């Protein structure tokens, strides 16, 4: 039986098409309460411009990514293909990003995105504040040490 391999590397030009599709599909799935016409295929490049991006491969298939705005150690996006949830891919993307950044690391998560909120809390992120955005209330999370 072949061994399953998870590999996380810096984004390559050849990864963009698959990541654009993953980003679009998972945003639509995650933010089902928002106007779906807001999400477009070219959003990936627009919304990650200038960010450091790590891509996750499960065997040879792209299954997730994390993007970080490095000047602020701010995780802007973390998405894993829903077919691969529960395989520690999100955790491994976080671990890999921690090696590239400095603490504290912050991120924002919409209050309605309860699955992500539980994930970040389990990893050791703590709520710093809540505020409103055009898409609803969000939580600002902060991580001060390695994840759990």
PDB file of C-alpha atoms in Angstrom:
ATOM      1  CA  UNK A   1       0.000   0.000   0.000  1.00  0.00           C
ATOM      2  CA  UNK A   2       1.503   3.398  -0.961  1.00  0.00           C
ATOM      3  CA  UNK A   3       2.315   5.800   1.831  1.00  0.00           C
ATOM      4  CA  UNK A   4       0.284   9.010   1.876  1.00  0.00           C
ATOM      5  CA  UNK A   5       2.513  12.018   1.723  1.00  0.00           C
ATOM      6  CA  UNK A   6       1.729  15.565   2.789  1.00  0.00           C
ATOM      7  CA  UNK A   7       4.113  18.126   1.381  1.00  0.00           C
ATOM      8  CA  UNK A   8       4.060  21.874   2.014  1.00  0.00           C
ATOM      9  CA  UNK A   9       6.071  24.164  -0.236  1.00  0.00           C
ATOM     10  CA  UNK A  10       6.173  27.796  -1.293  1.00  0.00           C
ATOM     11  CA  UNK A  11       3.751  28.535  -4.109  1.00  0.00           C
ATOM     12  CA  UNK A  12       4.964  27.939  -7.658  1.00  0.00           C
ATOM     13  CA  UNK A  13       3.552  29.504 -10.829  1.00  0.00           C
ATOM     14  CA  UNK A  14       2.146  26.112 -11.812  1.00  0.00           C
ATOM     15  CA  UNK A  15       0.024  26.021  -8.610  1.00  0.00           C
ATOM     16  CA  UNK A  16      -2.120  29.079  -9.374  1.00  0.00           C
ATOM     17  CA  UNK A  17      -4.852  27.471 -11.485  1.00  0.00           C
ATOM     18  CA  UNK A  18      -5.588  24.758  -8.911  1.00  0.00           C
ATOM     19  CA  UNK A  19      -5.433  27.250  -6.024  1.00  0.00           C
ATOM     20  CA  UNK A  20      -7.802  29.674  -7.760  1.00  0.00           C
ATOM     21  CA  UNK A  21     -10.381  26.882  -8.079  1.00  0.00           C
ATOM     22  CA  UNK A  22      -9.882  25.647  -4.514  1.00  0.00           C
ATOM     23  CA  UNK A  23     -10.166  29.193  -3.147  1.00  0.00           C
ATOM     24  CA  UNK A  24     -13.392  29.859  -5.053  1.00  0.00           C
ATOM     25  CA  UNK A  25     -15.030  26.527  -4.121  1.00  0.00           C
ATOM     26  CA  UNK A  26     -14.098  26.602  -0.449  1.00  0.00           C
ATOM     27  CA  UNK A  27     -15.061  30.257   0.031  1.00  0.00           C
ATOM     28  CA  UNK A  28     -18.478  29.510  -1.457  1.00  0.00           C
ATOM     29  CA  UNK A  29     -18.831  26.473   0.808  1.00  0.00           C
ATOM     30  CA  UNK A  30     -17.529  28.246   3.930  1.00  0.00           C
ATOM     31  CA  UNK A  31     -19.404  31.529   3.537  1.00  0.00           C
ATOM     32  CA  UNK A  32     -22.725  30.119   2.348  1.00  0.00           C
ATOM     33  CA  UNK A  33     -24.665  32.967   4.013  1.00  0.00           C
ATOM     34  CA  UNK A  34     -22.959  35.613   1.832  1.00  0.00           C
ATOM     35  CA  UNK A  35     -23.897  36.651  -1.690  1.00  0.00           C
ATOM     36  CA  UNK A  36     -22.221  33.960  -3.801  1.00  0.00           C
ATOM     37  CA  UNK A  37     -21.860  36.337  -6.763  1.00  0.00           C
ATOM     38  CA  UNK A  38     -19.206  38.189  -4.716  1.00  0.00           C
ATOM     39  CA  UNK A  39     -16.791  35.276  -5.218  1.00  0.00           C
ATOM     40  CA  UNK A  40     -14.884  35.125  -8.514  1.00  0.00           C
ATOM     41  CA  UNK A  41     -12.171  32.862  -9.898  1.00  0.00           C
ATOM     42  CA  UNK A  42      -9.652  35.695 -10.157  1.00  0.00           C
ATOM     43  CA  UNK A  43     -10.089  36.630  -6.464  1.00  0.00           C
ATOM     44  CA  UNK A  44      -7.180  34.401  -5.451  1.00  0.00           C
ATOM     45  CA  UNK A  45      -4.559  36.543  -7.130  1.00  0.00           C
ATOM     46  CA  UNK A  46      -6.246  39.820  -6.123  1.00  0.00           C
ATOM     47  CA  UNK A  47      -6.681  38.865  -2.468  1.00  0.00           C
ATOM     48  CA  UNK A  48      -3.238  37.310  -1.945  1.00  0.00           C
ATOM     49  CA  UNK A  49      -1.179  39.886  -3.832  1.00  0.00           C
ATOM     50  CA  UNK A  50       2.120  40.533  -2.041  1.00  0.00           C
ATOM     51  CA  UNK A  51       1.519  37.747   0.492  1.00  0.00           C
ATOM     52  CA  UNK A  52       3.737  34.797   1.328  1.00  0.00           C
ATOM     53  CA  UNK A  53       1.899  31.632   0.256  1.00  0.00           C
ATOM     54  CA  UNK A  54       2.492  28.008   1.192  1.00  0.00           C
ATOM     55  CA  UNK A  55       0.757  25.269  -0.790  1.00  0.00           C
ATOM     56  CA  UNK A  56      -0.224  21.877   0.657  1.00  0.00           C
ATOM     57  CA  UNK A  57      -0.045  18.750  -1.487  1.00  0.00           C
ATOM     58  CA  UNK A  58      -1.611  15.448  -0.458  1.00  0.00           C
ATOM     59  CA  UNK A  59       0.322  12.963  -2.545  1.00  0.00           C
ATOM     60  CA  UNK A  60       0.481  15.067  -5.731  1.00  0.00           C
ATOM     61  CA  UNK A  61      -2.869  16.887  -5.425  1.00  0.00           C
ATOM     62  CA  UNK A  62      -3.093  20.494  -4.223  1.00  0.00           C
ATOM     63  CA  UNK A  63      -5.386  20.392  -1.191  1.00  0.00           C
ATOM     64  CA  UNK A  64      -4.840  23.674   0.625  1.00  0.00           C
ATOM     65  CA  UNK A  65      -2.872  26.838   1.186  1.00  0.00           C
ATOM     66  CA  UNK A  66      -2.081  29.537   3.695  1.00  0.00           C
ATOM     67  CA  UNK A  67      -1.288  33.149   2.830  1.00  0.00           C
ATOM     68  CA  UNK A  68       0.429  35.544   5.192  1.00  0.00           C
ATOM     69  CA  UNK A  69       0.916  39.281   5.095  1.00  0.00           C
ATOM     70  CA  UNK A  70       4.483  39.162   6.380  1.00  0.00           C
ATOM     71  CA  UNK A  71       4.959  42.796   7.524  1.00  0.00           C
ATOM     72  CA  UNK A  72       2.325  42.174  10.245  1.00  0.00           C
ATOM     73  CA  UNK A  73       2.589  38.360  10.666  1.00  0.00           C
ATOM     74  CA  UNK A  74      -1.087  38.292   9.699  1.00  0.00           C
ATOM     75  CA  UNK A  75      -2.640  35.108   8.357  1.00  0.00           C
ATOM     76  CA  UNK A  76      -4.962  36.358   5.655  1.00  0.00           C
ATOM     77  CA  UNK A  77      -6.216  33.049   4.270  1.00  0.00           C
ATOM     78  CA  UNK A  78      -6.124  29.383   5.290  1.00  0.00           C
ATOM     79  CA  UNK A  79      -8.148  26.996   3.167  1.00  0.00           C
ATOM     80  CA  UNK A  80      -8.191  23.223   2.898  1.00  0.00           C
ATOM     81  CA  UNK A  81     -10.251  21.295   0.362  1.00  0.00           C
ATOM     82  CA  UNK A  82     -13.257  20.023   2.356  1.00  0.00           C
ATOM     83  CA  UNK A  83     -12.614  16.472   1.075  1.00  0.00           C
ATOM     84  CA  UNK A  84      -9.341  16.556   3.037  1.00  0.00           C
ATOM     85  CA  UNK A  85     -10.571  17.985   6.349  1.00  0.00           C
ATOM     86  CA  UNK A  86      -9.548  15.955   9.393  1.00  0.00           C
ATOM     87  CA  UNK A  87      -6.154  14.991   7.952  1.00  0.00           C
ATOM     88  CA  UNK A  88      -4.140  17.650   9.882  1.00  0.00           C
ATOM     89  CA  UNK A  89      -3.470  19.653   6.722  1.00  0.00           C
ATOM     90  CA  UNK A  90      -4.587  22.949   8.290  1.00  0.00           C
ATOM     91  CA  UNK A  91      -2.433  22.242  11.330  1.00  0.00           C
ATOM     92  CA  UNK A  92       0.600  21.476   9.176  1.00  0.00           C
ATOM     93  CA  UNK A  93       0.074  24.647   7.145  1.00  0.00           C
ATOM     94  CA  UNK A  94      -0.008  26.631  10.399  1.00  0.00           C
ATOM     95  CA  UNK A  95       3.160  24.930  11.653  1.00  0.00           C
ATOM     96  CA  UNK A  96       4.965  25.641   8.382  1.00  0.00           C
ATOM     97  CA  UNK A  97       3.890  29.287   8.439  1.00  0.00           C
ATOM     98  CA  UNK A  98       5.077  29.717  12.031  1.00  0.00           C
ATOM     99  CA  UNK A  99       8.589  28.790  10.870  1.00  0.00           C
ATOM    100  CA  UNK A 100       8.486  31.705   8.407  1.00  0.00           C
ATOM    101  CA  UNK A 101       6.998  34.397  10.663  1.00  0.00           C
ATOM    102  CA  UNK A 102       7.406  35.816  14.153  1.00  0.00           C
ATOM    103  CA  UNK A 103       5.052  36.017  17.115  1.00  0.00           C
ATOM    104  CA  UNK A 104       2.533  37.362  17.732  1.00  0.00           C
ATOM    105  CA  UNK A 105       0.655  36.004  14.721  1.00  0.00           C
ATOM    106  CA  UNK A 106      -2.832  37.364  14.129  1.00  0.00           C
ATOM    107  CA  UNK A 107      -5.830  36.565  11.964  1.00  0.00           C
ATOM    108  CA  UNK A 108      -9.458  37.564  11.613  1.00  0.00           C
ATOM    109  CA  UNK A 109     -12.331  35.104  11.457  1.00  0.00           C
ATOM    110  CA  UNK A 110     -15.983  35.848  10.850  1.00  0.00           C
ATOM    111  CA  UNK A 111     -18.118  34.971  13.867  1.00  0.00           C
ATOM    112  CA  UNK A 112     -20.431  32.824  11.706  1.00  0.00           C
ATOM    113  CA  UNK A 113     -17.474  30.667  10.611  1.00  0.00           C
ATOM    114  CA  UNK A 114     -17.780  28.498  13.724  1.00  0.00           C
ATOM    115  CA  UNK A 115     -15.782  25.554  12.362  1.00  0.00           C
ATOM    116  CA  UNK A 116     -12.740  27.791  11.816  1.00  0.00           C
ATOM    117  CA  UNK A 117     -13.171  29.465  15.203  1.00  0.00           C
ATOM    118  CA  UNK A 118     -13.086  26.094  16.975  1.00  0.00           C
ATOM    119  CA  UNK A 119     -10.034  25.069  14.932  1.00  0.00           C
ATOM    120  CA  UNK A 120      -8.053  28.209  15.827  1.00  0.00           C
ATOM    121  CA  UNK A 121      -8.984  28.015  19.510  1.00  0.00           C
ATOM    122  CA  UNK A 122      -7.852  24.370  19.648  1.00  0.00           C
ATOM    123  CA  UNK A 123      -4.518  25.460  18.179  1.00  0.00           C
ATOM    124  CA  UNK A 124      -3.959  28.051  20.918  1.00  0.00           C
ATOM    125  CA  UNK A 125      -5.195  31.253  19.292  1.00  0.00           C
ATOM    126  CA  UNK A 126      -6.874  33.609  21.754  1.00  0.00           C
ATOM    127  CA  UNK A 127      -9.582  36.140  21.052  1.00  0.00           C
ATOM    128  CA  UNK A 128      -8.298  39.714  21.272  1.00  0.00           C
ATOM    129  CA  UNK A 129     -11.326  41.696  20.097  1.00  0.00           C
ATOM    130  CA  UNK A 130     -14.525  41.669  18.071  1.00  0.00           C
ATOM    131  CA  UNK A 131     -15.535  44.213  15.477  1.00  0.00           C
ATOM    132  CA  UNK A 132     -17.935  44.621  12.595  1.00  0.00           C
ATOM    133  CA  UNK A 133     -17.200  44.295   8.904  1.00  0.00           C
ATOM    134  CA  UNK A 134     -19.318  44.437   5.766  1.00  0.00           C
ATOM    135  CA  UNK A 135     -19.785  40.633   6.098  1.00  0.00           C
ATOM    136  CA  UNK A 136     -20.680  40.569   9.791  1.00  0.00           C
ATOM    137  CA  UNK A 137     -18.906  40.466  13.130  1.00  0.00           C
ATOM    138  CA  UNK A 138     -15.366  39.151  13.061  1.00  0.00           C
ATOM    139  CA  UNK A 139     -13.004  38.011  15.789  1.00  0.00           C
ATOM    140  CA  UNK A 140      -9.366  39.090  15.871  1.00  0.00           C
ATOM    141  CA  UNK A 141      -7.296  36.149  17.096  1.00  0.00           C
ATOM    142  CA  UNK A 142      -3.686  36.179  18.285  1.00  0.00           C
ATOM    143  CA  UNK A 143      -1.148  33.406  18.713  1.00  0.00           C
ATOM    144  CA  UNK A 144       1.778  34.045  21.063  1.00  0.00           C
ATOM    145  CA  UNK A 145       3.504  30.642  20.991  1.00  0.00           C
ATOM    146  CA  UNK A 146       3.708  27.446  18.965  1.00  0.00           C
ATOM    147  CA  UNK A 147       0.387  25.763  18.246  1.00  0.00           C
ATOM    148  CA  UNK A 148      -1.052  22.879  20.235  1.00  0.00           C
TER     149      UNK A 148
END
